[in-house]
Short mmCIF file of C-alpha atoms in Angstrom, two decimals:
data_model
loop_
_atom_site.label_atom_id
_atom_site.label_comp_id
_atom_site.label_asym_id
_atom_site.label_seq_id
_atom_site.Cartn_x
_atom_site.Cartn_y
_atom_site.Cartn_z
CA MET A 145 61.20 64.21 59.80
CA SER A 146 61.51 66.36 62.88
CA ASP A 147 59.92 69.82 62.87
CA PHE A 148 60.87 71.57 66.10
CA ALA A 149 61.89 74.92 64.60
CA ALA A 150 58.44 75.86 63.34
CA ASP A 151 57.11 79.27 64.33
CA CYS A 152 54.96 78.88 67.44
CA ARG A 153 52.52 81.70 66.77
CA SER A 154 49.90 79.13 65.88
CA LEU A 155 50.40 76.91 68.93
CA PRO A 156 47.10 75.90 70.55
CA GLY A 157 45.97 78.18 73.32
CA VAL A 158 48.46 81.01 72.76
CA LEU A 159 46.24 83.69 71.26
CA GLU A 160 43.00 83.53 73.18
CA GLU A 161 40.80 86.25 74.63
CA SER A 162 42.30 86.12 78.14
CA PRO A 163 44.64 89.14 78.46
CA ALA A 164 47.00 87.29 80.81
CA LYS A 165 47.08 84.26 78.52
CA ALA A 166 47.89 86.41 75.49
CA ALA A 167 50.53 88.35 77.46
CA LEU A 168 52.22 85.20 78.78
CA GLY A 169 52.19 83.66 75.32
CA SER A 170 53.73 86.82 73.90
CA LEU A 171 56.42 86.80 76.58
CA ALA A 172 57.24 83.14 75.94
CA ARG A 173 57.56 83.71 72.17
CA ARG A 174 60.14 86.50 72.48
CA ARG A 175 63.31 85.59 70.61
CA ASP A 176 65.66 88.00 72.39
CA GLY A 177 65.43 86.17 75.74
CA ASP A 178 65.22 89.44 77.69
CA LEU A 179 61.91 88.71 79.39
CA PHE A 180 62.69 90.94 82.37
CA GLY A 181 63.64 93.80 80.04
CA ALA A 182 60.34 93.47 78.21
CA LEU A 183 58.44 93.68 81.50
CA ARG A 184 60.49 96.71 82.57
CA ARG A 185 59.76 98.52 79.31
CA ALA A 186 56.06 97.73 79.76
CA ALA A 187 56.22 99.31 83.24
CA GLU A 188 58.01 102.39 81.85
CA SER A 189 55.44 103.13 79.16
CA SER A 190 52.00 101.70 78.63
CA SER A 191 52.04 102.98 75.04
CA SER A 192 55.19 101.08 74.03
CA GLY A 193 55.05 97.81 72.16
CA SER A 194 55.81 95.91 75.36
CA GLY A 195 53.30 98.03 77.27
CA THR A 196 50.57 97.10 74.82
CA SER A 197 51.26 93.35 74.89
CA LEU A 198 52.36 92.96 78.53
CA GLY A 199 50.50 95.76 80.29
CA CYS A 200 48.05 93.47 82.06
CA LEU A 201 50.99 91.75 83.82
CA VAL A 202 52.67 94.91 85.09
CA ASP A 203 49.84 97.44 85.53
CA PRO A 204 48.69 95.99 88.89
CA THR A 205 52.22 96.41 90.30
CA ALA A 206 51.81 100.22 90.27
CA SER A 207 50.54 99.96 93.86
CA LEU A 208 53.92 98.62 95.05
CA PRO A 209 55.52 101.25 97.35
CA GLY A 210 58.43 102.99 95.64
CA ALA A 211 57.31 101.38 92.41
CA THR A 212 60.17 102.05 90.01
CA PRO A 213 59.85 100.32 86.62
CA GLU A 214 62.60 97.91 87.68
CA LEU A 215 60.88 96.90 90.94
CA ARG A 216 57.58 96.50 89.13
CA ALA A 217 59.22 94.28 86.52
CA TRP A 218 60.85 92.13 89.23
CA ALA A 219 57.46 91.79 90.94
CA SER A 220 55.75 90.68 87.73
CA TRP A 221 58.52 88.25 86.89
CA GLY A 222 58.52 86.89 90.45
CA LEU A 223 54.78 86.23 90.26
CA ILE A 224 55.20 84.27 87.02
CA VAL A 225 58.10 82.24 88.42
CA ASP A 226 56.24 81.53 91.67
CA GLU A 227 53.09 80.34 89.92
CA ILE A 228 55.14 78.07 87.63
CA ALA A 229 56.75 76.59 90.73
CA LYS A 230 53.36 76.01 92.36
CA LEU A 231 52.03 74.29 89.25
CA GLY A 232 55.08 72.03 89.27
CA SER A 233 53.69 70.15 92.27
CA VAL A 234 50.29 69.40 90.72
CA VAL A 235 50.85 68.93 86.98
CA GLU A 236 52.60 66.20 85.01
CA PRO A 237 56.39 66.62 84.57
CA ARG A 238 56.01 67.29 80.83
CA GLU A 239 53.73 70.28 81.53
CA GLN A 240 56.10 71.59 84.18
CA PHE A 241 59.15 71.38 81.93
CA VAL A 242 57.31 72.88 78.97
CA LEU A 243 56.65 75.93 81.16
CA LEU A 244 60.31 76.03 82.22
CA ALA A 245 61.36 75.91 78.57
CA ALA A 246 58.80 78.51 77.51
CA PHE A 247 60.06 81.02 80.08
CA ARG A 248 63.74 79.96 79.86
CA LEU A 249 63.96 78.80 83.48
CA PRO A 250 66.40 76.12 84.68
CA PRO A 251 67.12 73.27 84.39
CA ILE A 252 68.46 73.24 80.81
CA PRO A 253 68.61 69.84 79.05
CA ASP A 254 71.99 68.18 78.86
CA GLY A 255 73.91 68.95 75.67
CA SER A 256 72.68 72.55 75.62
CA THR A 257 74.51 75.53 77.07
CA SER A 258 71.40 77.70 77.05
CA TRP A 259 67.77 77.72 75.97
CA ALA A 260 67.23 78.27 72.23
CA ALA A 261 65.82 81.58 70.98
CA ASN A 262 62.79 80.08 69.24
CA LEU A 263 60.03 78.52 71.36
CA GLY A 264 59.71 75.57 69.00
CA ASP A 265 63.47 74.97 69.19
CA ARG A 266 63.26 74.98 72.99
CA PHE A 267 60.58 72.31 72.74
CA GLY A 268 63.04 70.41 70.54
CA GLN A 269 65.58 70.58 73.34
CA LEU A 270 63.03 68.97 75.67
CA ALA A 271 62.51 66.16 73.16
CA GLU A 272 66.07 65.02 73.90
CA VAL A 273 65.18 64.30 77.53
CA ARG A 274 64.51 60.61 77.60
CA GLY A 275 61.18 59.59 79.10
CA LEU A 276 59.71 63.07 79.40
CA PHE A 277 57.39 62.60 76.41
CA GLY A 278 57.19 58.81 76.26
CA GLU A 279 59.61 55.97 75.77
CA ARG A 280 60.67 57.11 72.30
CA LYS A 281 61.95 60.50 71.22
CA PRO A 282 59.09 62.50 69.65
CA LEU A 283 59.43 63.01 65.89
CA SER A 284 57.49 66.29 65.90
CA ASN A 285 56.58 69.06 68.31
CA THR A 286 52.98 67.81 68.70
CA PRO A 287 53.39 66.37 72.24
CA MET A 288 55.07 69.59 73.39
CA ASN A 289 52.35 71.72 71.76
CA LYS A 290 49.64 69.80 73.61
CA ALA A 291 51.44 70.10 76.93
CA TRP A 292 52.05 73.81 76.29
CA ALA A 293 48.39 74.49 75.51
CA GLY A 294 47.22 73.00 78.79
CA ALA A 295 50.08 74.40 80.86
CA LEU A 296 49.61 77.93 79.50
CA GLU A 297 45.89 77.76 80.28
CA MET A 298 46.60 76.79 83.91
CA LEU A 299 49.37 79.35 84.33
CA ALA A 300 47.21 82.15 82.92
CA ALA A 301 44.37 81.26 85.29
CA ALA A 302 46.71 81.19 88.29
CA VAL A 303 48.39 84.49 87.39
CA THR A 304 45.04 86.17 86.69
CA GLY A 305 43.77 85.10 90.11
CA GLN A 306 46.79 86.67 91.83
CA LEU A 307 46.68 89.86 89.78
CA GLY A 308 43.11 90.36 90.93
CA HIS A 309 43.91 90.73 94.62
CA LEU A 310 47.62 91.59 95.10
CA GLU A 311 48.08 95.17 96.23
CA GLY A 312 50.76 97.35 97.79
CA GLU A 313 53.10 95.44 100.10
CA ASP A 314 51.63 92.14 98.84
CA TRP A 315 53.97 92.55 95.88
CA ARG A 316 57.14 92.81 97.97
CA PRO A 317 57.89 89.03 98.25
CA TYR A 318 57.58 88.66 94.49
CA VAL A 319 60.31 91.25 93.94
CA GLU A 320 62.73 89.00 95.82
CA ILE A 321 61.50 85.86 94.04
CA GLY A 322 62.09 87.54 90.68
CA ARG A 323 65.58 88.64 91.63
CA LYS A 324 66.54 85.23 93.01
CA ALA A 325 65.27 83.51 89.87
CA ALA A 326 67.47 85.78 87.76
CA GLU A 327 70.49 84.95 89.94
CA GLN A 328 70.10 81.17 89.56
CA SER A 329 73.07 79.62 87.82
CA PRO A 330 72.17 77.46 84.80
CA ARG A 331 71.57 73.82 85.70
CA ARG A 332 70.93 70.95 83.40
CA LEU A 333 68.22 68.32 83.01
CA SER A 334 70.18 65.38 81.65
CA SER A 335 69.02 63.07 78.89
CA ASP A 336 69.32 60.06 81.21
CA ARG A 337 66.27 61.43 83.08
CA ARG A 338 68.16 63.10 85.92
CA SER A 339 66.40 66.29 86.87
CA GLY A 340 68.54 68.94 88.43
CA ALA A 341 67.88 71.14 91.41
CA GLY A 342 67.39 74.25 89.34
CA SER A 343 63.61 74.35 89.07
CA PRO A 344 62.12 77.56 90.49
CA PHE A 345 61.03 77.28 94.11
CA ARG A 346 59.03 79.48 96.43
CA ALA A 347 60.94 81.58 98.91
CA PRO A 348 61.70 79.70 102.15
CA SER A 349 60.73 81.12 105.52
CA PRO A 350 63.35 83.28 107.31
CA GLY A 351 64.24 80.47 109.73
CA ALA A 352 64.53 77.72 107.12
CA GLN A 353 67.57 75.46 107.23
CA PRO A 354 70.01 76.77 104.59
CA VAL A 355 70.20 73.63 102.46
CA PHE A 356 68.57 72.39 99.27
CA VAL A 357 67.83 68.64 99.08
CA GLU A 358 68.62 67.00 95.76
CA ARG A 359 67.57 63.53 96.92
CA MET A 360 65.73 62.33 100.04
CA LEU A 361 64.90 58.66 100.61
CA VAL A 362 62.68 57.84 103.59
CA SER A 363 62.55 54.08 104.33
CA VAL A 364 59.94 53.08 106.90
CA VAL A 365 59.47 49.73 108.64
CA MET A 366 56.06 49.19 110.27
CA ARG A 367 55.25 47.02 113.30
CA ARG A 368 51.53 46.36 113.36
CA ARG A 369 50.04 49.77 112.55
CA LEU A 370 52.93 51.89 113.83
CA VAL A 371 56.28 53.00 112.48
CA SER A 372 58.99 50.97 114.16
CA ARG A 373 61.98 52.43 112.26
CA ARG A 374 62.42 55.34 109.91
CA ILE A 375 65.74 55.67 108.07
CA THR A 376 66.30 58.88 106.09
CA GLU A 377 69.03 59.42 103.50
CA ARG A 378 69.67 62.97 102.29
CA ASP A 379 71.81 64.44 99.52
CA ILE A 380 71.99 68.16 100.18
CA VAL A 381 73.53 71.31 98.73
CA ALA A 382 74.52 74.14 101.08
CA CYS A 383 72.77 77.41 100.25
CA GLU A 384 75.23 79.54 102.20
CA ASP A 385 78.67 79.37 103.81
CA GLY A 386 79.09 77.85 107.27
CA VAL A 387 76.56 75.00 107.17
CA ASP A 388 77.83 72.55 109.79
CA GLY A 389 74.80 70.35 110.42
CA PHE A 390 71.11 69.59 110.03
CA ASP A 391 68.27 69.69 112.59
CA VAL A 392 65.87 66.74 112.88
CA LEU A 393 62.63 66.84 114.86
CA ALA A 394 60.90 63.44 114.88
CA SER A 395 57.57 62.85 116.61
CA ALA A 396 55.73 59.59 117.16
CA GLY A 397 52.63 60.64 115.29
CA ARG A 398 50.54 58.05 117.09
CA THR A 399 46.91 58.73 117.87
CA ALA A 400 46.72 61.02 120.89
CA ASP A 401 50.53 61.03 121.21
CA LEU A 402 52.94 63.44 119.54
CA SER A 403 55.92 62.72 121.82
CA GLU A 404 59.40 63.07 120.38
CA LEU A 405 61.42 60.06 119.24
CA PRO A 406 65.15 59.43 119.61
CA VAL A 407 67.40 60.28 116.66
CA LYS A 408 70.49 58.28 115.71
CA ALA A 409 73.29 59.33 113.36
CA ILE A 410 73.98 56.51 110.87
CA TRP A 411 76.34 57.89 108.22
CA ALA A 412 78.50 61.02 107.70
CA CYS A 413 77.07 62.87 110.71
CA ARG A 414 77.28 62.84 114.51
CA LEU A 415 74.52 63.50 117.01
CA SER A 416 75.23 66.74 118.83
CA THR A 417 74.16 67.57 122.39
CA PRO A 418 70.79 66.11 123.47
CA ARG A 419 67.67 68.20 123.19
CA ALA A 420 67.35 70.82 125.90
CA LYS A 421 63.60 71.08 126.26
CA PRO A 422 60.95 69.60 123.99
CA PRO A 423 60.01 70.34 121.34
CA ALA A 424 63.63 70.93 120.29
CA PRO A 425 65.32 69.32 117.29
CA ALA A 426 68.28 66.95 117.46
CA ARG A 427 71.36 68.41 115.79
CA LEU A 428 73.27 66.22 113.35
CA ARG A 429 76.79 67.61 112.90
CA PHE A 430 78.72 67.10 109.65
CA PRO A 431 82.39 66.05 109.55
CA LYS A 432 83.28 69.39 107.96
CA VAL A 433 81.69 72.80 107.56
CA LEU A 434 80.09 73.25 104.14
CA ARG A 435 80.49 76.30 101.96
CA ARG A 436 77.82 77.54 99.58
CA GLY A 437 77.39 75.00 96.77
CA ASP A 438 79.08 72.13 98.66
CA ARG A 439 77.26 68.79 98.58
CA HIS A 440 76.94 66.26 101.39
CA HIS A 441 75.29 62.85 101.82
CA PHE A 442 74.23 61.71 105.30
CA VAL A 443 71.86 59.22 106.92
CA SER A 444 69.90 59.28 110.18
CA GLU A 445 67.36 57.04 111.91
CA THR A 446 64.50 57.30 114.39
CA TRP A 447 62.68 54.44 116.10
CA ASP A 448 59.65 53.81 118.29
CA GLU A 449 59.30 50.93 120.76
CA ASP A 450 55.57 51.45 121.29
CA ALA A 451 53.20 49.05 119.54
CA GLU A 452 49.86 50.52 120.59
CA GLY A 453 47.59 52.79 118.60
CA TRP A 454 48.06 53.46 114.91
CA GLN A 455 49.79 55.74 112.46
CA ARG A 456 47.60 57.65 110.03
CA ARG A 457 50.41 58.85 107.78
CA ILE A 458 54.13 59.16 107.10
CA GLY A 459 54.84 62.85 106.65
CA VAL A 460 57.76 65.02 105.53
CA VAL A 461 57.75 68.74 106.30
CA VAL A 462 60.06 70.81 104.10
CA ASP A 463 61.77 73.11 106.60
CA HIS A 464 64.61 74.03 104.25
CA HIS A 465 64.93 75.36 100.67
CA GLY A 466 63.03 72.54 98.95
CA VAL A 467 63.52 69.13 97.33
CA ALA A 468 64.32 68.62 93.65
CA PRO A 469 61.69 67.10 91.33
CA GLY A 470 61.65 63.31 91.21
CA ALA A 471 63.73 61.57 88.56
CA PHE A 472 64.69 57.98 87.81
CA ASP A 473 67.51 56.04 86.16
CA ASP A 474 66.99 53.66 83.25
CA HIS A 475 66.01 50.88 85.67
CA GLY A 476 63.28 52.95 87.33
CA ARG A 477 65.25 53.63 90.50
CA PRO A 478 64.78 57.10 92.01
CA ILE A 479 67.90 59.24 91.68
CA ALA A 480 66.46 62.62 92.63
CA GLY A 481 63.56 64.05 94.58
CA LEU A 482 61.62 62.83 97.62
CA THR A 483 60.89 59.09 97.81
CA VAL A 484 58.94 57.46 100.66
CA ARG A 485 59.11 53.67 101.00
CA VAL A 486 57.01 51.74 103.52
CA ASN A 487 57.46 48.10 104.51
CA CYS A 488 54.10 47.28 106.11
CA ASP A 489 53.73 44.51 108.69
CA PRO A 490 52.45 41.50 106.66
CA GLN A 491 50.15 40.64 109.57
CA CYS A 492 48.55 44.10 109.51
CA LEU A 493 48.15 45.52 106.03
CA PRO A 494 46.25 48.76 105.41
CA ASP A 495 43.03 48.74 103.39
CA ALA A 496 44.32 51.61 101.25
CA CYS A 497 47.28 53.97 100.84
CA TRP A 498 47.60 57.26 98.99
CA TRP A 499 50.07 60.11 98.72
CA TYR A 500 49.43 63.78 99.41
CA ALA A 501 51.24 66.99 98.54
CA GLU A 502 50.58 70.49 99.88
CA GLU A 503 47.19 69.56 101.30
CA THR A 504 45.24 70.51 104.41
CA GLU A 505 45.02 67.92 107.16
CA PRO A 506 41.37 67.00 106.37
CA GLY A 507 42.28 66.77 102.70
CA ARG A 508 45.25 64.53 103.43
CA LEU A 509 43.14 62.03 105.33
CA ARG A 510 40.30 61.92 102.79
CA ARG A 511 40.58 58.79 100.63
CA PRO A 512 40.77 59.61 96.90
CA PRO A 513 38.12 58.04 94.66
CA ASP A 514 38.83 54.77 92.85
CA GLY A 515 41.04 55.35 89.85
CA ASP A 516 42.66 58.47 91.29
CA ARG A 517 46.39 58.59 90.49
CA ARG A 518 47.19 59.29 94.16
CA LEU A 519 46.06 55.82 95.24
CA LEU A 520 49.01 53.45 95.79
CA GLU A 521 49.07 49.69 95.35
CA VAL A 522 49.28 47.96 98.74
CA GLY A 523 49.88 44.45 97.34
CA ASP A 524 52.14 42.45 99.66
CA GLY A 525 52.81 45.48 101.84
CA PHE A 526 55.66 47.24 100.04
CA VAL A 527 54.40 50.74 99.27
CA GLU A 528 56.51 53.36 97.52
CA HIS A 529 56.04 56.80 95.99
CA THR A 530 58.42 59.35 94.44
CA PHE A 531 57.03 62.88 94.18
CA GLU A 532 57.31 63.98 90.58
CA GLY A 533 57.15 67.72 91.13
CA PRO A 534 59.41 69.86 93.29
CA CYS A 535 58.71 69.76 97.04
CA GLN A 536 58.28 73.37 98.08
CA PRO A 537 59.53 75.09 101.24
CA ARG A 538 56.99 75.31 104.09
CA GLU A 539 54.87 72.47 102.67
CA GLY A 540 54.12 68.89 103.70
CA TYR A 541 54.27 65.65 101.67
CA GLY A 542 53.68 62.03 102.57
CA ILE A 543 51.71 58.78 102.45
CA VAL A 544 48.41 58.13 104.28
CA PHE A 545 47.10 54.77 105.56
CA ARG A 546 43.53 53.63 106.01
CA TRP A 547 43.40 50.68 108.38
CA PRO A 548 40.73 47.95 108.59
CA HIS A 549 37.82 48.89 110.88
CA GLU A 550 39.20 52.37 111.43
#
């Protein structure tokens, strides 16, 4: 018999000695859903009930210039949202979505109009998402409790680390992150394993392209050790009115050669005027101007006639508002997120392949140890990876090759 409505005060890892861990657990267990209001009341009075339980989360924001209780609360909430988003790229999907449920962040599972008041009931909502906690629907909240214990531990450590050094103007970006998170319209995580685009994301850079990518499929054909063709399909959502195209900057990526490659419009876009001076992106124009919230699917291609040298990796730089977390249909086909597929030359197979996410260049090129989940099966030369977590703005993701005798 299912038992999702049990009181979560006794969940593993909630009431530990870490002040941030206890405060985050207290915030997640609130039944009224007004998490921002609780943080604001804590900023208004350290002697209030909220101030006693949440003080460690808001006290450091006192150094924020013009620190009204509201601004301080937005800063604290923004920090929590941002750290949850960062963890989404390194933890398992179940841990990510347990955090989203705990702090009532989108996406909401299909069949629900909002997150439930009780934490255990919210875990019950996650149990309806097929595949998130195994092939069969969980009959108790035990799998969610385990994921919550580990996820809360990691979130508390990350938040504590930031609280220890943020000061003054450092808090300003988090105010905006908190506000934007509150403005997000509810989105749903459907029970057929589709994950929506509503997961919290870091703020994009000021010059980012104003689109969010719900699905991006990069199909690569290798010739010897180089990319011969790269076809990219994108399903985007406009983040503002007036979006009429998308900029693509493709470089060869060969050893000792970063020259630009030609770009071809394949579907639902037209190549605009040629590049003026390198390095300048190629502009793909859409058939119509998009308004905020409009969706568009388009396909482009780049190619390279050179066959000398070698390619160390296939990379994707997120120069827009992010890519949704990976999700699959019932047949295992990717229906959301970033997927990179590589058809290696059968006459020149790599010794090893692995994926990277948000890593330094030396870290990207360092082969993971045997058994590491980042290692990919080379087999007959068809290599594929879908990134489970959200792909964040200003970050890089991709697949690395190690060639024989390199």
